[in-house]
Coordinates of C-alpha atoms and ligand atoms in Angstrom, one line a residue:
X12 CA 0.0 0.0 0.0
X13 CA 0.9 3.7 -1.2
X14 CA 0.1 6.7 0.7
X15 CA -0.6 9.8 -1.3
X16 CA -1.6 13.0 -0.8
X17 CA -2.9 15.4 -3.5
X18 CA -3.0 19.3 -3.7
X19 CA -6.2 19.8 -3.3
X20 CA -7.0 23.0 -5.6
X21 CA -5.5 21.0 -8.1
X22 CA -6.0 17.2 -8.2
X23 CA -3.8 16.2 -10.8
X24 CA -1.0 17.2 -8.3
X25 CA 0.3 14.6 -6.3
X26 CA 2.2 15.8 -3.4
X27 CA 3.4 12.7 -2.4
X28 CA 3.7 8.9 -2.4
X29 CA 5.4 6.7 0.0
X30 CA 5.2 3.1 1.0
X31 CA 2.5 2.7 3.9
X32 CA 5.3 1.1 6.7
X33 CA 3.3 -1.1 8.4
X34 CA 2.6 -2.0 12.1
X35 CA 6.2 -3.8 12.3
X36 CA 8.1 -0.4 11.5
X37 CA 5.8 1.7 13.8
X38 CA 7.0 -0.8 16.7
X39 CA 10.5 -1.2 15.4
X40 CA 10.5 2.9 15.4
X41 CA 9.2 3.2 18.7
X42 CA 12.2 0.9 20.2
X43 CA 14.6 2.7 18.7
X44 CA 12.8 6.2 19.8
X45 CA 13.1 4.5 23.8
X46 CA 16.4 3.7 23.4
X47 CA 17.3 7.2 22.8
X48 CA 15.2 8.8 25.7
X49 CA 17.7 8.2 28.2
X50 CA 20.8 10.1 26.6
X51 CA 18.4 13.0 25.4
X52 CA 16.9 13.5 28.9
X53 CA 20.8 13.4 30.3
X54 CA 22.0 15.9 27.3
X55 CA 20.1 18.0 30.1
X56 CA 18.2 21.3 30.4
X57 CA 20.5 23.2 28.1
X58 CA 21.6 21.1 25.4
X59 CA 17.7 19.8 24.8
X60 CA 16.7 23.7 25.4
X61 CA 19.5 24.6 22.2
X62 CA 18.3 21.9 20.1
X63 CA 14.5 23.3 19.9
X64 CA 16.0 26.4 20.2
X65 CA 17.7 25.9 16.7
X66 CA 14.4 24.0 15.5
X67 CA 12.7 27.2 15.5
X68 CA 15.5 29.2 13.6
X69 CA 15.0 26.7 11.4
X70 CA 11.4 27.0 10.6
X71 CA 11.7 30.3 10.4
X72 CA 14.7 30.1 7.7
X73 CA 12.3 27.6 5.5
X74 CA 8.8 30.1 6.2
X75 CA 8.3 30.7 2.7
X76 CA 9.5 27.0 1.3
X77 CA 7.1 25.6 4.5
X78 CA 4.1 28.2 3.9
X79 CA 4.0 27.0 0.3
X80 CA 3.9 23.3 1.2
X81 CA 1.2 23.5 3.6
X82 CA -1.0 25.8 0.4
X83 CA -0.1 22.7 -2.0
X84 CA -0.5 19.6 0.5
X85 CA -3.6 20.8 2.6
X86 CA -5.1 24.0 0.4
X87 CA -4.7 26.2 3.2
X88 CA -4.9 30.1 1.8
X89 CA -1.5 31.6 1.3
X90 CA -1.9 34.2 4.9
X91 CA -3.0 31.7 7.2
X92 CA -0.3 29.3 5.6
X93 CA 1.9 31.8 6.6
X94 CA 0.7 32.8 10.0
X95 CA 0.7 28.8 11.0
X96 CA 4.1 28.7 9.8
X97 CA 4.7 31.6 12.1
X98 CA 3.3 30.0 14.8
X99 CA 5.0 26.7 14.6
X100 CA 8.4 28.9 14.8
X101 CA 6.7 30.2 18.5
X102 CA 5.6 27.0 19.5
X103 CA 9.2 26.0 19.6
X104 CA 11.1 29.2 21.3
X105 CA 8.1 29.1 23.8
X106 CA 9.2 25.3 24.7
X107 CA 12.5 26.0 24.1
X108 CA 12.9 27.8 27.4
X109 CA 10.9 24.8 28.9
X110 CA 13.8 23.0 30.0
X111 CA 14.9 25.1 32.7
X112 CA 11.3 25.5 34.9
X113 CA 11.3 24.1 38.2
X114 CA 10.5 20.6 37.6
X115 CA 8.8 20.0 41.3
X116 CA 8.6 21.7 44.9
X117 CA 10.5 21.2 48.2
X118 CA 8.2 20.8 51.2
X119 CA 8.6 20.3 54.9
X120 CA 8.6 17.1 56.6
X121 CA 4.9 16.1 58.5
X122 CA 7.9 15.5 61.6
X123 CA 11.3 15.4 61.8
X124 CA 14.3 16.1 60.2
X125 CA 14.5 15.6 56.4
X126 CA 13.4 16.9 53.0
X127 CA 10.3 16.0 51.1
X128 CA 10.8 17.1 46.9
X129 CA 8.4 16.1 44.0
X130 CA 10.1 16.3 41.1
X131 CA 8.2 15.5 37.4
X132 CA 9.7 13.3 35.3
X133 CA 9.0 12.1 31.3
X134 CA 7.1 9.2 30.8
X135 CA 9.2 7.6 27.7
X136 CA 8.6 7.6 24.4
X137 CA 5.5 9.7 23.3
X138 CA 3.1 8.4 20.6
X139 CA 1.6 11.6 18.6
X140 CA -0.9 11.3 16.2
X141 CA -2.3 14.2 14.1
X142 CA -5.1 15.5 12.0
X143 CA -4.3 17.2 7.9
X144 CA -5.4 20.7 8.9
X145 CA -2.4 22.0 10.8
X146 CA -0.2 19.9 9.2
X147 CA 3.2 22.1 11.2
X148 CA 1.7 23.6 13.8
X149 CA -0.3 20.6 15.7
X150 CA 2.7 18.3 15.1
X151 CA 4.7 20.6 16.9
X152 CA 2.3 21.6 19.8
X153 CA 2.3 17.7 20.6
X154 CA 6.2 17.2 19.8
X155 CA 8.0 20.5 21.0
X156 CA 6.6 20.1 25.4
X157 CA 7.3 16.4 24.7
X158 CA 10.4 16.7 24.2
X159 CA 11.5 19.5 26.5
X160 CA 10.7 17.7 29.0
X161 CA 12.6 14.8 28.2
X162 CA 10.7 12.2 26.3
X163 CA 11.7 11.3 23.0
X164 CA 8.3 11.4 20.3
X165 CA 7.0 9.0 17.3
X166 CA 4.2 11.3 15.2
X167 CA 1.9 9.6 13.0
X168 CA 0.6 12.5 10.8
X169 CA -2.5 11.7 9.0
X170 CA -1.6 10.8 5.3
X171 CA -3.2 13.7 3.5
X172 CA -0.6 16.1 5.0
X173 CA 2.6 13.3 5.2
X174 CA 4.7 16.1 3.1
X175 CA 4.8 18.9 5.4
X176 CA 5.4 16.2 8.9
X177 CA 8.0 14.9 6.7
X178 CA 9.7 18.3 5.8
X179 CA 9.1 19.1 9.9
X180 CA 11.5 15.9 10.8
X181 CA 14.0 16.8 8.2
X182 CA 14.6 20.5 9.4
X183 CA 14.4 19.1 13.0
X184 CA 17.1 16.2 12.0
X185 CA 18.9 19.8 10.1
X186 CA 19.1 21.7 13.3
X187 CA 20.9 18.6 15.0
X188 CA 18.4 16.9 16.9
X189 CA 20.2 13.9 17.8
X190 CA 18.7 10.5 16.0
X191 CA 15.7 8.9 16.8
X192 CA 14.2 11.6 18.9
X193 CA 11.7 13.1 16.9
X194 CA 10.4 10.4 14.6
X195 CA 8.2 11.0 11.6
X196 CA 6.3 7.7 10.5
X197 CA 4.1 8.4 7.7
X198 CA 0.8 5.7 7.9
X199 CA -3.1 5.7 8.4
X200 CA -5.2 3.6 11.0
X201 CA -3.1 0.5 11.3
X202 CA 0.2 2.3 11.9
X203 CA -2.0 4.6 14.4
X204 CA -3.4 1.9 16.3
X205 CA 0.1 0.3 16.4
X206 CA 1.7 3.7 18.0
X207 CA -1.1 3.7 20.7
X208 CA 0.2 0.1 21.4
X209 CA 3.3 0.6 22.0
X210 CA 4.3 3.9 23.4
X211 CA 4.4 5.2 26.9
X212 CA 1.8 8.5 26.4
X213 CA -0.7 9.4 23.7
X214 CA -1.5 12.8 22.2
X215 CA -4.4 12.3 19.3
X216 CA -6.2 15.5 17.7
X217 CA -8.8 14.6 15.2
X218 CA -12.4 13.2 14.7
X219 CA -14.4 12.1 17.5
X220 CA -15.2 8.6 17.0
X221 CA -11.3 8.1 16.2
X222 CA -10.1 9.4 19.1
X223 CA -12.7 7.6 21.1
X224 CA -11.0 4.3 20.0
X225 CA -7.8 6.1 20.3
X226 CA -8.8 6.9 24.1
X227 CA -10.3 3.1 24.8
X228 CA -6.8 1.7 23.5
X229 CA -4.4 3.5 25.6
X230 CA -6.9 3.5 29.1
X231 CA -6.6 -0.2 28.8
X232 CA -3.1 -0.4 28.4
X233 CA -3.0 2.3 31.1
X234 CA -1.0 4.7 29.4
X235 CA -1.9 8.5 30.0
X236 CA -3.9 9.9 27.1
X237 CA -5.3 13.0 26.2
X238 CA -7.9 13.7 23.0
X239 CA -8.7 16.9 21.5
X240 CA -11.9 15.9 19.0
X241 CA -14.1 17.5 16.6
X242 CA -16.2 20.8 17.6
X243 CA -19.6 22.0 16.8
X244 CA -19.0 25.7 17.4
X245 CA -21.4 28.4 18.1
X246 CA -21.2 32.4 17.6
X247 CA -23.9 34.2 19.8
X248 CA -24.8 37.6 18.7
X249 CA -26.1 40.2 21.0
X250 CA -28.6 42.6 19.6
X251 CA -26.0 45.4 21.1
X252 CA -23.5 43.8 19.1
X253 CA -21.4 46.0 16.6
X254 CA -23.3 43.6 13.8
X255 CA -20.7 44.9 10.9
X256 CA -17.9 43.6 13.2
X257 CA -20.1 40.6 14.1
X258 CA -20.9 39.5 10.7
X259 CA -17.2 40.1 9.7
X260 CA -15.5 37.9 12.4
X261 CA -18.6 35.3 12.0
X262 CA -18.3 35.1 8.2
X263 CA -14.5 34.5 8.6
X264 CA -15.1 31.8 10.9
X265 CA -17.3 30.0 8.9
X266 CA -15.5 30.4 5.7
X267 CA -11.4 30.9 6.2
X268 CA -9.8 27.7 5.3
X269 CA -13.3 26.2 4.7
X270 CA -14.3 25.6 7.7
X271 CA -11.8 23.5 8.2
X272 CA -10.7 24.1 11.6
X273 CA -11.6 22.5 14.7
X274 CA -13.0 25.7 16.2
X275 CA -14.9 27.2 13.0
X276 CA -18.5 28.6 13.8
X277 CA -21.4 26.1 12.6
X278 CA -24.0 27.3 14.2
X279 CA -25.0 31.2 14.6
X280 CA -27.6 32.3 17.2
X281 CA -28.8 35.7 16.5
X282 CA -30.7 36.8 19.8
X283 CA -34.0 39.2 19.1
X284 CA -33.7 42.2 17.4
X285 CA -30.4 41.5 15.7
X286 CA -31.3 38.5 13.8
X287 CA -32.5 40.2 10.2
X288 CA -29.5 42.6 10.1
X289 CA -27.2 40.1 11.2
X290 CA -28.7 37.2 8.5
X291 CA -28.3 40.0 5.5
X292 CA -25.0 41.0 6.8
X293 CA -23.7 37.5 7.1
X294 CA -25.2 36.3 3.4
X295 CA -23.4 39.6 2.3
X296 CA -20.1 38.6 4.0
X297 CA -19.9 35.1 3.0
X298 CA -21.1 36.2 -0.7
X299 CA -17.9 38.1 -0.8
X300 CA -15.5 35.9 0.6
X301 CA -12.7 34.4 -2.1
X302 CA -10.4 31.8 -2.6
X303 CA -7.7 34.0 -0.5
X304 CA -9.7 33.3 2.4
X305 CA -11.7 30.4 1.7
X306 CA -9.9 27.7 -0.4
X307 CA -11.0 24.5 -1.2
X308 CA -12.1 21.3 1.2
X309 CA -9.2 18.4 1.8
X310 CA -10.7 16.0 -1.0
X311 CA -13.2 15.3 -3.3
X312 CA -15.1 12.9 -0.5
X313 CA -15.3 15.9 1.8
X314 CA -16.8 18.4 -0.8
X315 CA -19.5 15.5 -1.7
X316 CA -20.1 14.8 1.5
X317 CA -21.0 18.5 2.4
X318 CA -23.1 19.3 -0.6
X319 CA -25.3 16.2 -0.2
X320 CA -25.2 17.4 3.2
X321 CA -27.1 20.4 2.3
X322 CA -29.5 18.9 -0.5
X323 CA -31.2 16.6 1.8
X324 CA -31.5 19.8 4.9
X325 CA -33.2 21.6 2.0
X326 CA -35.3 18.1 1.3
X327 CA -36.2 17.8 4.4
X328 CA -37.2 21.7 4.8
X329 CA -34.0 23.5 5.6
X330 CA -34.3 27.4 4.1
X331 CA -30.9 27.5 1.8
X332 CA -29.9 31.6 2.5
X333 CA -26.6 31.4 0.1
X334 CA -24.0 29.2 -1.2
X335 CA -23.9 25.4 -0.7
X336 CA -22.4 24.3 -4.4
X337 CA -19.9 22.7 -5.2
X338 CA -18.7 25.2 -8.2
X339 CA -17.7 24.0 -11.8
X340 CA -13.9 24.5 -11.5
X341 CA -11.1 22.5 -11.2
X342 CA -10.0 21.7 -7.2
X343 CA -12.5 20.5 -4.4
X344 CA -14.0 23.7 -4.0
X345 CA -17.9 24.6 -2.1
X346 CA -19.0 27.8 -1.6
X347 CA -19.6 28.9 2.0
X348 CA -23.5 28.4 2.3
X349 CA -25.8 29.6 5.7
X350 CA -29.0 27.7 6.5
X351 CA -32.2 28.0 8.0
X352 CA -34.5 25.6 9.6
X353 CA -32.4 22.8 9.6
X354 CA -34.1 19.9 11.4
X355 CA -33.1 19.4 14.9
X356 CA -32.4 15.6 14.0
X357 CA -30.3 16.2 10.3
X358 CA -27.0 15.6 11.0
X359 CA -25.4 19.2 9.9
X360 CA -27.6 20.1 13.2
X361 CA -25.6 17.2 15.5
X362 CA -22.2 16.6 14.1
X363 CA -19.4 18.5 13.1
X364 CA -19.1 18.4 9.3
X365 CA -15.8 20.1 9.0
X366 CA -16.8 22.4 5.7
X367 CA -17.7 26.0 4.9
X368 CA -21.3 25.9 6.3
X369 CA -23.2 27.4 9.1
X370 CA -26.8 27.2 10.7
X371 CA -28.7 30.2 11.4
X372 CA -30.8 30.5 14.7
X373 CA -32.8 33.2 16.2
X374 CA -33.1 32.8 19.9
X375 CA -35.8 35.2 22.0
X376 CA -32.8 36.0 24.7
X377 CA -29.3 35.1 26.3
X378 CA -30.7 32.5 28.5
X379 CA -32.6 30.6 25.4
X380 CA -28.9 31.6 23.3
X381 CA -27.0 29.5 25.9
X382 CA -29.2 27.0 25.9
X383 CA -29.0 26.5 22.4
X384 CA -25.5 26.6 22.3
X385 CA -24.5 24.2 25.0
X386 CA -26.7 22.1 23.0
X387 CA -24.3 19.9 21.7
X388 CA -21.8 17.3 23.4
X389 CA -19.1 18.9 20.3
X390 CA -18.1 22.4 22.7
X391 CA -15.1 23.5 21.6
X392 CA -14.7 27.4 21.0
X393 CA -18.0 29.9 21.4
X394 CA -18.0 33.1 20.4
X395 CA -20.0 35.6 21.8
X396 CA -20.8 39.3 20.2
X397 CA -21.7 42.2 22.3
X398 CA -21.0 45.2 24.1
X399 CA -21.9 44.6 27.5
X400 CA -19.6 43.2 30.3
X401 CA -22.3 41.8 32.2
X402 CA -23.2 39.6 29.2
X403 CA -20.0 39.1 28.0
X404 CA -19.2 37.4 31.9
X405 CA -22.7 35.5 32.3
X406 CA -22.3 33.8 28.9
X407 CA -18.1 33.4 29.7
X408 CA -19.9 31.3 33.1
X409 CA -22.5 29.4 31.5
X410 CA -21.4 28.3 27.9
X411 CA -20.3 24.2 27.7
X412 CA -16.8 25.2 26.2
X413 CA -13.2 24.9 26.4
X414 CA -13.0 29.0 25.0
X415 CA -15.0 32.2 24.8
X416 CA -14.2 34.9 22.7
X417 CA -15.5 37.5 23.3
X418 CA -15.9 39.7 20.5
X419 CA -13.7 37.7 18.1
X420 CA -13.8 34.8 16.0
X421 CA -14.3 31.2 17.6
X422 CA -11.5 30.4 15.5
X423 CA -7.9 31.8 17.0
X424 CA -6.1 29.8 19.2
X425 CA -3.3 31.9 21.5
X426 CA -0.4 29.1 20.9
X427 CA 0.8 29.9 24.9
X428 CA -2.3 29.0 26.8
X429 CA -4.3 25.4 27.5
X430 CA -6.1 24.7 24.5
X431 CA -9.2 22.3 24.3
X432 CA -12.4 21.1 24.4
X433 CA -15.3 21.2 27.0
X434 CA -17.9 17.5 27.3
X435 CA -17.0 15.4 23.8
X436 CA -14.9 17.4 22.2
X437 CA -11.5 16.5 24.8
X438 CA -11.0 13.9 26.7
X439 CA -7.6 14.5 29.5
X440 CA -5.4 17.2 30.3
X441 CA -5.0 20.4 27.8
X442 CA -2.7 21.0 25.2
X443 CA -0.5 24.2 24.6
X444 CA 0.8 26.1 27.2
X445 CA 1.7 24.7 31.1
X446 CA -0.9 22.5 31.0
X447 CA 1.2 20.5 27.6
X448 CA 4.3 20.5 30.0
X449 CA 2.2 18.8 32.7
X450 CA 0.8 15.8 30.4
X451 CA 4.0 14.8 29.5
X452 CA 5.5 14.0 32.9
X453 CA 4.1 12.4 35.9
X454 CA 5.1 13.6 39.2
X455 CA 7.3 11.6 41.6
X456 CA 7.6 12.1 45.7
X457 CA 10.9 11.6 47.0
X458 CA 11.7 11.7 51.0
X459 CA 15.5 12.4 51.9
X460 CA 16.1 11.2 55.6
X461 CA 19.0 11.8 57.3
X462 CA 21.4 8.6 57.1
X463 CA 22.7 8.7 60.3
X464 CA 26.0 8.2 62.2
X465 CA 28.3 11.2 61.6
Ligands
NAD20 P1 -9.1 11.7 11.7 O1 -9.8 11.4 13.0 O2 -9.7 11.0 10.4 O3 -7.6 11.3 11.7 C1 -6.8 11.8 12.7 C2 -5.5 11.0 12.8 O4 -5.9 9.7 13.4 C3 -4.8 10.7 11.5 O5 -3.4 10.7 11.7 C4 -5.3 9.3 11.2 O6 -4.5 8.6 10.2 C5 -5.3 8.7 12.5 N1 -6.1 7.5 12.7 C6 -7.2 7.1 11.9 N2 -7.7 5.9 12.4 C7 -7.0 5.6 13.5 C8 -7.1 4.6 14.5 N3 -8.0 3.6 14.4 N4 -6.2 4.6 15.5 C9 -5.2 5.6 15.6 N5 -5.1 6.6 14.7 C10 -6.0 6.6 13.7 O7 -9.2 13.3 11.5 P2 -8.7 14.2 10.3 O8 -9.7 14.1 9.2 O9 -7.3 14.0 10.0 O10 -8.8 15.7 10.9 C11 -9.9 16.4 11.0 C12 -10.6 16.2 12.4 O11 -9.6 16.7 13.4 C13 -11.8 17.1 12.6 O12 -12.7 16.3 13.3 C14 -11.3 18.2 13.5 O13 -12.3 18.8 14.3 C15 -10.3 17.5 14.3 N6 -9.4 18.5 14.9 C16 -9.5 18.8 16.3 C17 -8.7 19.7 16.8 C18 -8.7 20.0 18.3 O14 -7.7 20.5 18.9 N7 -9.8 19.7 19.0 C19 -7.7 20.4 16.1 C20 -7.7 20.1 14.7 C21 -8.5 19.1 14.1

């Protein structure tokens, strides 16, 4: 078996092909990545500090080469290429001064002489597995905190971005990462489900009922795992809202990179008065938005799915306000569409469906807003639009999500603080930020006694 991956603006461009490895090289890969933990967590502080250090000069010496893979192998407009690329660079200087935080406490003895320390340690060898739609930056928010801390990493990306995880490996191999610490193994479910076998902590982003199985595997091995799953994210709009702003940051939620983001807004919940001028604000928006913003979906399966997605809503009595074809052109292209009416049991009403499409509700006030948002077990990111602090708070206490924005896009993720999901959408501790540094080691206790005589 081959994997492949194709540019998806341009299908007749194959980005590229290697030989799927196979369950026996995932396994053989992880033995040699364990083998190498002990010497990089003894390199120590500064020398694994230097080398991630370095990765990020290196990134950011390849932005342009880097930005223009992830625009071929994933479709991703040309600015947030770029701005991913950019972050990727941050993600490892932010890590890269990892290494030299206090790795535990000192406390005081319950009685007597002596010293009491925790100290956190790495677990081993880390087994990452990633979705297509970061293909530089999710990679390395799994891989940089695992390996300033000391573990050594395997990452399985998924096989529609395997270009740009391999281009990651080879700059981090450039910048003198010693051997077998950061491994790249291209593959799809069988080489994933071998990785969660065999290493000693799992990080998975992607779909729910994956990382479900993903989260079922490693608990009954007892290996730590943490999941960051599929969202179903809601903008609430305030009829105090600036709507012009509202409409803007809504329609580039819905739309930039075609949805395809974790925390893209699906479902928009216009409370009283500013439903109409939000609706023709929002149709206007999205009406304008281009291929610099939008681009097309990850394959040709995705953009069928979508559009049969919205043919049987309008069957079944769904009001179509814009959008929602699949445009004669060349490249797996659909044009950002907004609904109405959308049953309560279709699934573009239950499920995230990854693509540039959104579901327009009118709600009577905050309380039936909220309601309606937390709706869902798929809470990710909510926005919320409005001018007052009071409501700005209340929602920020009572929305089901892992982030609130607050006057901004639900899409935007700060690369320095805990990032994740509330109920379905994550399962285990956060990624990004502290909270990355924490999932990767596991605290030990130690007691130092006097030893007596002299
Ligand atoms: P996916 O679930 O199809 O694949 C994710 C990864 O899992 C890939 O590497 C894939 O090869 C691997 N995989 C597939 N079957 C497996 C198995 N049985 N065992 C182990 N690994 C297996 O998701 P995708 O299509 O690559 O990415 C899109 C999804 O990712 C969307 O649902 C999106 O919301 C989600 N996502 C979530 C976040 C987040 O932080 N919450 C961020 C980005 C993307």
């Amino acid at each position: 078996m081959t994997i492949t991956s194709y540019n998806p603006a341009d299908p007749a461009d194959l980005v590229v092909a290697v030989e799927e490895p196979g369950a026996e090289a995932v396994r053989a890969a992880v033995g040699r990545a364990r083998a190498a933990q002990p010497g990089w967590l003894a390199a120590g502080a500064g020398a694994r500090s230097a080398a991630l250090g370095r990765i990020a000069e290196a990134v950011e010496a390849h932005a342009e080469e880097l930005a223009g893979l992830i625009v071929r192998e994933v479709g991703k407009p040309l600015a947030e290429a770029r701005g991913e690329v950019a972050r990727t660079a941050a993600i490892w200087r932010y890590y890269a001064q990892a290494p030299f935080a206090p790795s535990g406490a000192v406390h005081e003895t319950a009685a007597g002489p002596g010293l009491l320390l925790t100290r956190r340690r790495p677990y081993g060898v880390a087994g990452l597995i990633a979705p297509w739609n970061f293909p530089l930056a999710i990679p390395t928010w799994k891989a940089a905190p695992a390996l300033a801390v000391g573990n050594t990493a395997v990452l399985k990306p998924a096989p529609e971005a395997t270009a740009c995880a391999l281009r990651l490996a080879e700059l981090a191999a450039g910048a003198g990462l010693p051997e077998d610490v950061f491994t790249v193994l291209p593959g799809g479910a069988e080489e994933g489900v071998a990785l969660v076998d065999a290493v000693d902590v799992v990080s998975f982003t992607g779909s729910t009922g994956v990382g479900r199985a993903v989260v079922r595997a490693a608990t009954e091995r007892g290996v730590p795992v943490q999941a960051e799953l599929g969202g179903l994210n809601a903008a609430l709009v305030l009829p105090d809202a600036d709507l012009a702003q509202a409409a803007a940051h809504i329609a580039s939620a819905i739309a930039g990179y075609a949805g395809q983001k974790c925390t893209a807004t699906s479902r928009v919940i216009a409370v009283g008065a500013a439903y109409e001028p939000l609706r023709d604000a929002l149709v206007k928006a999205l009406e304008l938005v281009d291929d610099a913003a939008c681009g097309p979906v990850i394959n040709a399966a995705a953009r069928d799915r979508l559009t049969d997605a919205v043919a049987t809503a309008t069957a079944a009595g769904a009001t179509l306000l814009t959008g929602g074809r699949a445009p004669e052109r060349d490249g797996w292209y659909v044009e950002p569409a907004l609904l109405t009416d959308v049953p309560a049991e279709h699934p573009l009403a239950r499920e995230e469906f990854f693509g540039p499409i959104a579901l327009l509700h009118a709600a009577a006030d905050l309380d039936e807003a909220i309601a309606l948002a937390n709706d869902t077990p798929h809470s990710l990111s909510t926005s919320v639009h409005t001018r007052s602090l009071d409501v700005a708070l209340a929602a920020a206490d009572r929305l089901d999500a892992g982030m609130i924005r607050v006057n901004a896009p639900s899409s935007g993720v700060d690369f320095h603080l805990p990032f994740g999901g509330a109920k379905g959408a994550a399962h285990g501790e956060r990624e990004q930020g502290q909270a990355a540094l924490d999932f990767y080691t596991v605290s030990r206790t130690v007691s130092v006694l006097p030893g007596g005589g002299a």
